[in-house]
Each structure stands twice: as structure tokens, then as C-alpha cells.
Short mmCIF file of N, CA and C in Angstrom, two decimals:
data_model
loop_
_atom_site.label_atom_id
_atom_site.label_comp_id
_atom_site.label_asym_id
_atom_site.label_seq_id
_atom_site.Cartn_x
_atom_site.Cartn_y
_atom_site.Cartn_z
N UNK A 1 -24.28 -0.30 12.35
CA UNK A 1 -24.00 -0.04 10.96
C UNK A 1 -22.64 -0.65 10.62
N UNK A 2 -22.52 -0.99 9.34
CA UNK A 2 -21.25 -1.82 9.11
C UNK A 2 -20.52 -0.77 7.77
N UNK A 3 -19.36 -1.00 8.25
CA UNK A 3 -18.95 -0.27 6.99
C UNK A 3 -17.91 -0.88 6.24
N UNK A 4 -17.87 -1.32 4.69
CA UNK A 4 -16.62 -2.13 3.97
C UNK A 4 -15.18 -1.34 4.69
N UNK A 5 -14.20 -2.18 5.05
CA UNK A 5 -12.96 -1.72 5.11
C UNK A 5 -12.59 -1.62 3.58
N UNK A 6 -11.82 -0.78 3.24
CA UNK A 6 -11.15 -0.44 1.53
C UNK A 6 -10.34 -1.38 1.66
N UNK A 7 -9.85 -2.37 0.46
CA UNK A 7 -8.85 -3.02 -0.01
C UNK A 7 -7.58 -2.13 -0.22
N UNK A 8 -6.72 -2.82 0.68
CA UNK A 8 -5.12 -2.22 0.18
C UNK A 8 -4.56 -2.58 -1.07
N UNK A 9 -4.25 -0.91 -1.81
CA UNK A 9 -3.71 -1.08 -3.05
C UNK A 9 -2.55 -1.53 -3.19
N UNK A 10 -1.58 -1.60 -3.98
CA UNK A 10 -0.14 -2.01 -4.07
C UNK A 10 0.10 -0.91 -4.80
N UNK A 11 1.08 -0.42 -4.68
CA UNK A 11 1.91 0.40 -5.79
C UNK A 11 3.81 0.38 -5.80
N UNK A 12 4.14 0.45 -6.49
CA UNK A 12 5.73 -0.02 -6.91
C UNK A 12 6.29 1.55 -7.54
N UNK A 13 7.31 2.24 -7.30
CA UNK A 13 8.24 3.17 -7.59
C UNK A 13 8.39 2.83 -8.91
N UNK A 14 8.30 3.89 -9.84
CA UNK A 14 9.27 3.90 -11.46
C UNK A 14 10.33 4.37 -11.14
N UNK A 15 11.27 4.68 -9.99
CA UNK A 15 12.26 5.48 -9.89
C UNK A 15 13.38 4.37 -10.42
N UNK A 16 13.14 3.29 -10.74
CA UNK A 16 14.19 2.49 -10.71
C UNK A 16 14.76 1.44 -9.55
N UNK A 17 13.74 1.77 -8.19
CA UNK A 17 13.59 1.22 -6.90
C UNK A 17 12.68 0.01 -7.13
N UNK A 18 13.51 -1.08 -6.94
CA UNK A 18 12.78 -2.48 -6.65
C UNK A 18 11.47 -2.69 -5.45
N UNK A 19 11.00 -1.47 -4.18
CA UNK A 19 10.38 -1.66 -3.49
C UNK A 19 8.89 -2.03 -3.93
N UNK A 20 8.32 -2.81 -3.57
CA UNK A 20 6.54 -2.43 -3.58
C UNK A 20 5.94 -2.35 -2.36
N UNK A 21 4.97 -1.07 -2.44
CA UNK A 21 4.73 -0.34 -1.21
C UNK A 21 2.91 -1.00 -1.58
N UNK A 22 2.34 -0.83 -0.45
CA UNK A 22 1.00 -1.30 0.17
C UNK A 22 0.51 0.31 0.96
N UNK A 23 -0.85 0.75 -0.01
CA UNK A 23 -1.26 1.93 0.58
C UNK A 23 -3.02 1.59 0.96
N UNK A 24 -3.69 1.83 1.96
CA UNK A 24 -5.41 2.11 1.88
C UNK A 24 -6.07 3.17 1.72
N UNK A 25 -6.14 4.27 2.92
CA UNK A 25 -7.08 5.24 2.29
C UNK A 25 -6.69 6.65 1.48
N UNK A 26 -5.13 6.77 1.71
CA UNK A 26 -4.34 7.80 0.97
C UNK A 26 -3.53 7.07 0.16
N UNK A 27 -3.53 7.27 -1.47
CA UNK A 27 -3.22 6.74 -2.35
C UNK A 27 -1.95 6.99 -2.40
N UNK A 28 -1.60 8.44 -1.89
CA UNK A 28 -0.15 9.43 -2.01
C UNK A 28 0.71 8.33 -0.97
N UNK A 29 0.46 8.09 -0.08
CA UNK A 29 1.51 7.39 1.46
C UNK A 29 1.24 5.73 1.56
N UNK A 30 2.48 5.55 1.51
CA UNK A 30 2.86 3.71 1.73
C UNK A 30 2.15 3.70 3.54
N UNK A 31 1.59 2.39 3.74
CA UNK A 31 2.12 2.07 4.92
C UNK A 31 3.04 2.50 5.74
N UNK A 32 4.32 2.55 5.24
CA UNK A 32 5.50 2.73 5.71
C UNK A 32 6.03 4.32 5.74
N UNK A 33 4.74 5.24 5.20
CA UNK A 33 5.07 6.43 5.22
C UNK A 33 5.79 7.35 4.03
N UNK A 34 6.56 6.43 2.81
CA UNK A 34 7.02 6.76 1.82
C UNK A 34 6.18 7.21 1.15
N UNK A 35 6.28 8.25 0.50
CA UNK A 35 5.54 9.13 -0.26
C UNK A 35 5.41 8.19 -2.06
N UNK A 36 4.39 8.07 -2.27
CA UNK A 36 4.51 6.88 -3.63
C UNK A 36 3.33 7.86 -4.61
N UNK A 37 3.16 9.06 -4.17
CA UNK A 37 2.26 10.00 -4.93
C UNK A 37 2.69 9.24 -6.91
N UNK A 38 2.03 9.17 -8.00
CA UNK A 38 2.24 9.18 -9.13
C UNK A 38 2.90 8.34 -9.36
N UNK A 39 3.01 6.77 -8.89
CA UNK A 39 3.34 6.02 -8.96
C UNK A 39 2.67 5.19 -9.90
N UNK A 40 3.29 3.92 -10.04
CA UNK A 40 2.70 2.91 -11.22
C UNK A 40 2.10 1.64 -10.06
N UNK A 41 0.96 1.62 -10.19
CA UNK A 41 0.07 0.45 -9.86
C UNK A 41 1.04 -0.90 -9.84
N UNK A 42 0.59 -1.75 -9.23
CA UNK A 42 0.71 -3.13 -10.04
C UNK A 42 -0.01 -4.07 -9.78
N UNK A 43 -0.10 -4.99 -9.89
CA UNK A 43 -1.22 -6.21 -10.18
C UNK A 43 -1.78 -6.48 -8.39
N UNK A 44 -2.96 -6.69 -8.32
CA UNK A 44 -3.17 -7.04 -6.92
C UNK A 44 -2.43 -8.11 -6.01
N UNK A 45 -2.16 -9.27 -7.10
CA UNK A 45 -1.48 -10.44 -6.63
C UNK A 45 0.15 -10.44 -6.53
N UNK A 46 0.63 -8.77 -6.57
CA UNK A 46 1.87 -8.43 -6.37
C UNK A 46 2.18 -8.54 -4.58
N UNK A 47 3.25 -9.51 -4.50
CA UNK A 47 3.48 -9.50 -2.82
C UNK A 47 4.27 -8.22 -3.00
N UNK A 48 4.01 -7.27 -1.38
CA UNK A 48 5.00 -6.22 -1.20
C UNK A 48 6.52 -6.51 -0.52
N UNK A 49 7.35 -6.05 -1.47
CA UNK A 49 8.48 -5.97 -1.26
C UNK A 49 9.52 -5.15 0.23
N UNK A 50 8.81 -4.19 0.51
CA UNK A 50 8.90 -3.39 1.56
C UNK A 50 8.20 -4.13 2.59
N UNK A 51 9.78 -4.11 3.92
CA UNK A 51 9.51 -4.85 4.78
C UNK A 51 8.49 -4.40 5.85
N UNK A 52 8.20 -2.99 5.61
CA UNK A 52 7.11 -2.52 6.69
C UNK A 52 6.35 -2.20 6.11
N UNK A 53 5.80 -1.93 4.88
CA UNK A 53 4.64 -2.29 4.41
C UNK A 53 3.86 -3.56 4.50
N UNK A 54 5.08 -4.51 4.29
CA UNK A 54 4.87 -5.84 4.32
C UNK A 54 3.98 -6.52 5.83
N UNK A 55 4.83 -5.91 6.98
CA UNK A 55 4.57 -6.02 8.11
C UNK A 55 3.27 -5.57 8.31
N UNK A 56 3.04 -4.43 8.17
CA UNK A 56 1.74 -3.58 8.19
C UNK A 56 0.47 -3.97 7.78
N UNK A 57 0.87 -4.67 6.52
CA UNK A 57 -0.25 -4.85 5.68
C UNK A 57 -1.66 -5.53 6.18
N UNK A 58 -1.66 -6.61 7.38
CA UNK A 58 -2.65 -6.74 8.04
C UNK A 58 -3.54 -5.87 9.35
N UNK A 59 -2.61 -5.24 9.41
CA UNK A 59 -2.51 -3.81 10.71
C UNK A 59 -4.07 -2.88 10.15
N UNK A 60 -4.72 -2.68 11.18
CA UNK A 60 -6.05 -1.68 10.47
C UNK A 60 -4.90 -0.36 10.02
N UNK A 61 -5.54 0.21 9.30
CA UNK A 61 -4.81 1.25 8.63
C UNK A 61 -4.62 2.80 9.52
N UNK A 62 -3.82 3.48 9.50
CA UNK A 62 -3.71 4.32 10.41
C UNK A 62 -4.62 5.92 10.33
N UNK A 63 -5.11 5.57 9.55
CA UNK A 63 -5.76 7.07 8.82
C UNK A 63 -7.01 6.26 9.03
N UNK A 64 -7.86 5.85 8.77
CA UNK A 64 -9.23 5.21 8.81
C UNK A 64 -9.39 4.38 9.86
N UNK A 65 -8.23 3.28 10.29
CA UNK A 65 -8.78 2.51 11.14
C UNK A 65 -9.03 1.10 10.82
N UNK A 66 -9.81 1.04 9.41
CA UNK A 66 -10.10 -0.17 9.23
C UNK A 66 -9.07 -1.49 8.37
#
């Protein structure tokens, strides 16, 4: 059986923080573990700014796997 891996979202802080964080199956947690709960989206073709998100971002995801 095959199953789609989920596309990693992007999401970016309104706090006034330049980071953009890269999340997959928990919308609330970056890659990198930063909490980005109620955050503002941004465009898919946004590169992430955060260097361990950044890093991560090809990494299977740690909660799912895929």
C-alpha cells in the first residue's frame, strides 16, 4: 500500500520576526520545534528562512515519518 507523504507547509511569525518556519503533519510545530501555532501562511514558493527548518526540510518528518 502506498501512502501520499503531506506537502510541507511554510508559515512565517507576525511577531515582527523575519523567520520562515517549514511545518508537515502538526501545523502548531516548525521543523525546528518553534511553536508557530496561529501564524500567517505564506506563499508555497516562500524559501524558509530558518536555518533548521531549512536544513530539515528534506528530512522525512519526525511525527509521521514521511
Amino acid at each position: 500500500m502506498t501512502t501520499l507523504a503531506p506537502e510541507p507547509t511554510v508559515t512565517a511569525p507576525d511577531s515582527g520576526d523575519a523567520l520562515t518556519h517549514v511545518v508537515c503533519c502538526n501545523d502548531d510545530v516548525a521543523l525546528c520545534g518553534t511553536d508557530v501555532a496561529g501564524q500567517e501562511w505564506v506563499d508555497d514558493d516562500e524559501d524558509p528562512t530558518c536555518v533548521v527548518c531549512r536544513e530539515l526540510a528534506d528530512a522525512p518528518c519526525p511525527v509521521c515519518g514521511l
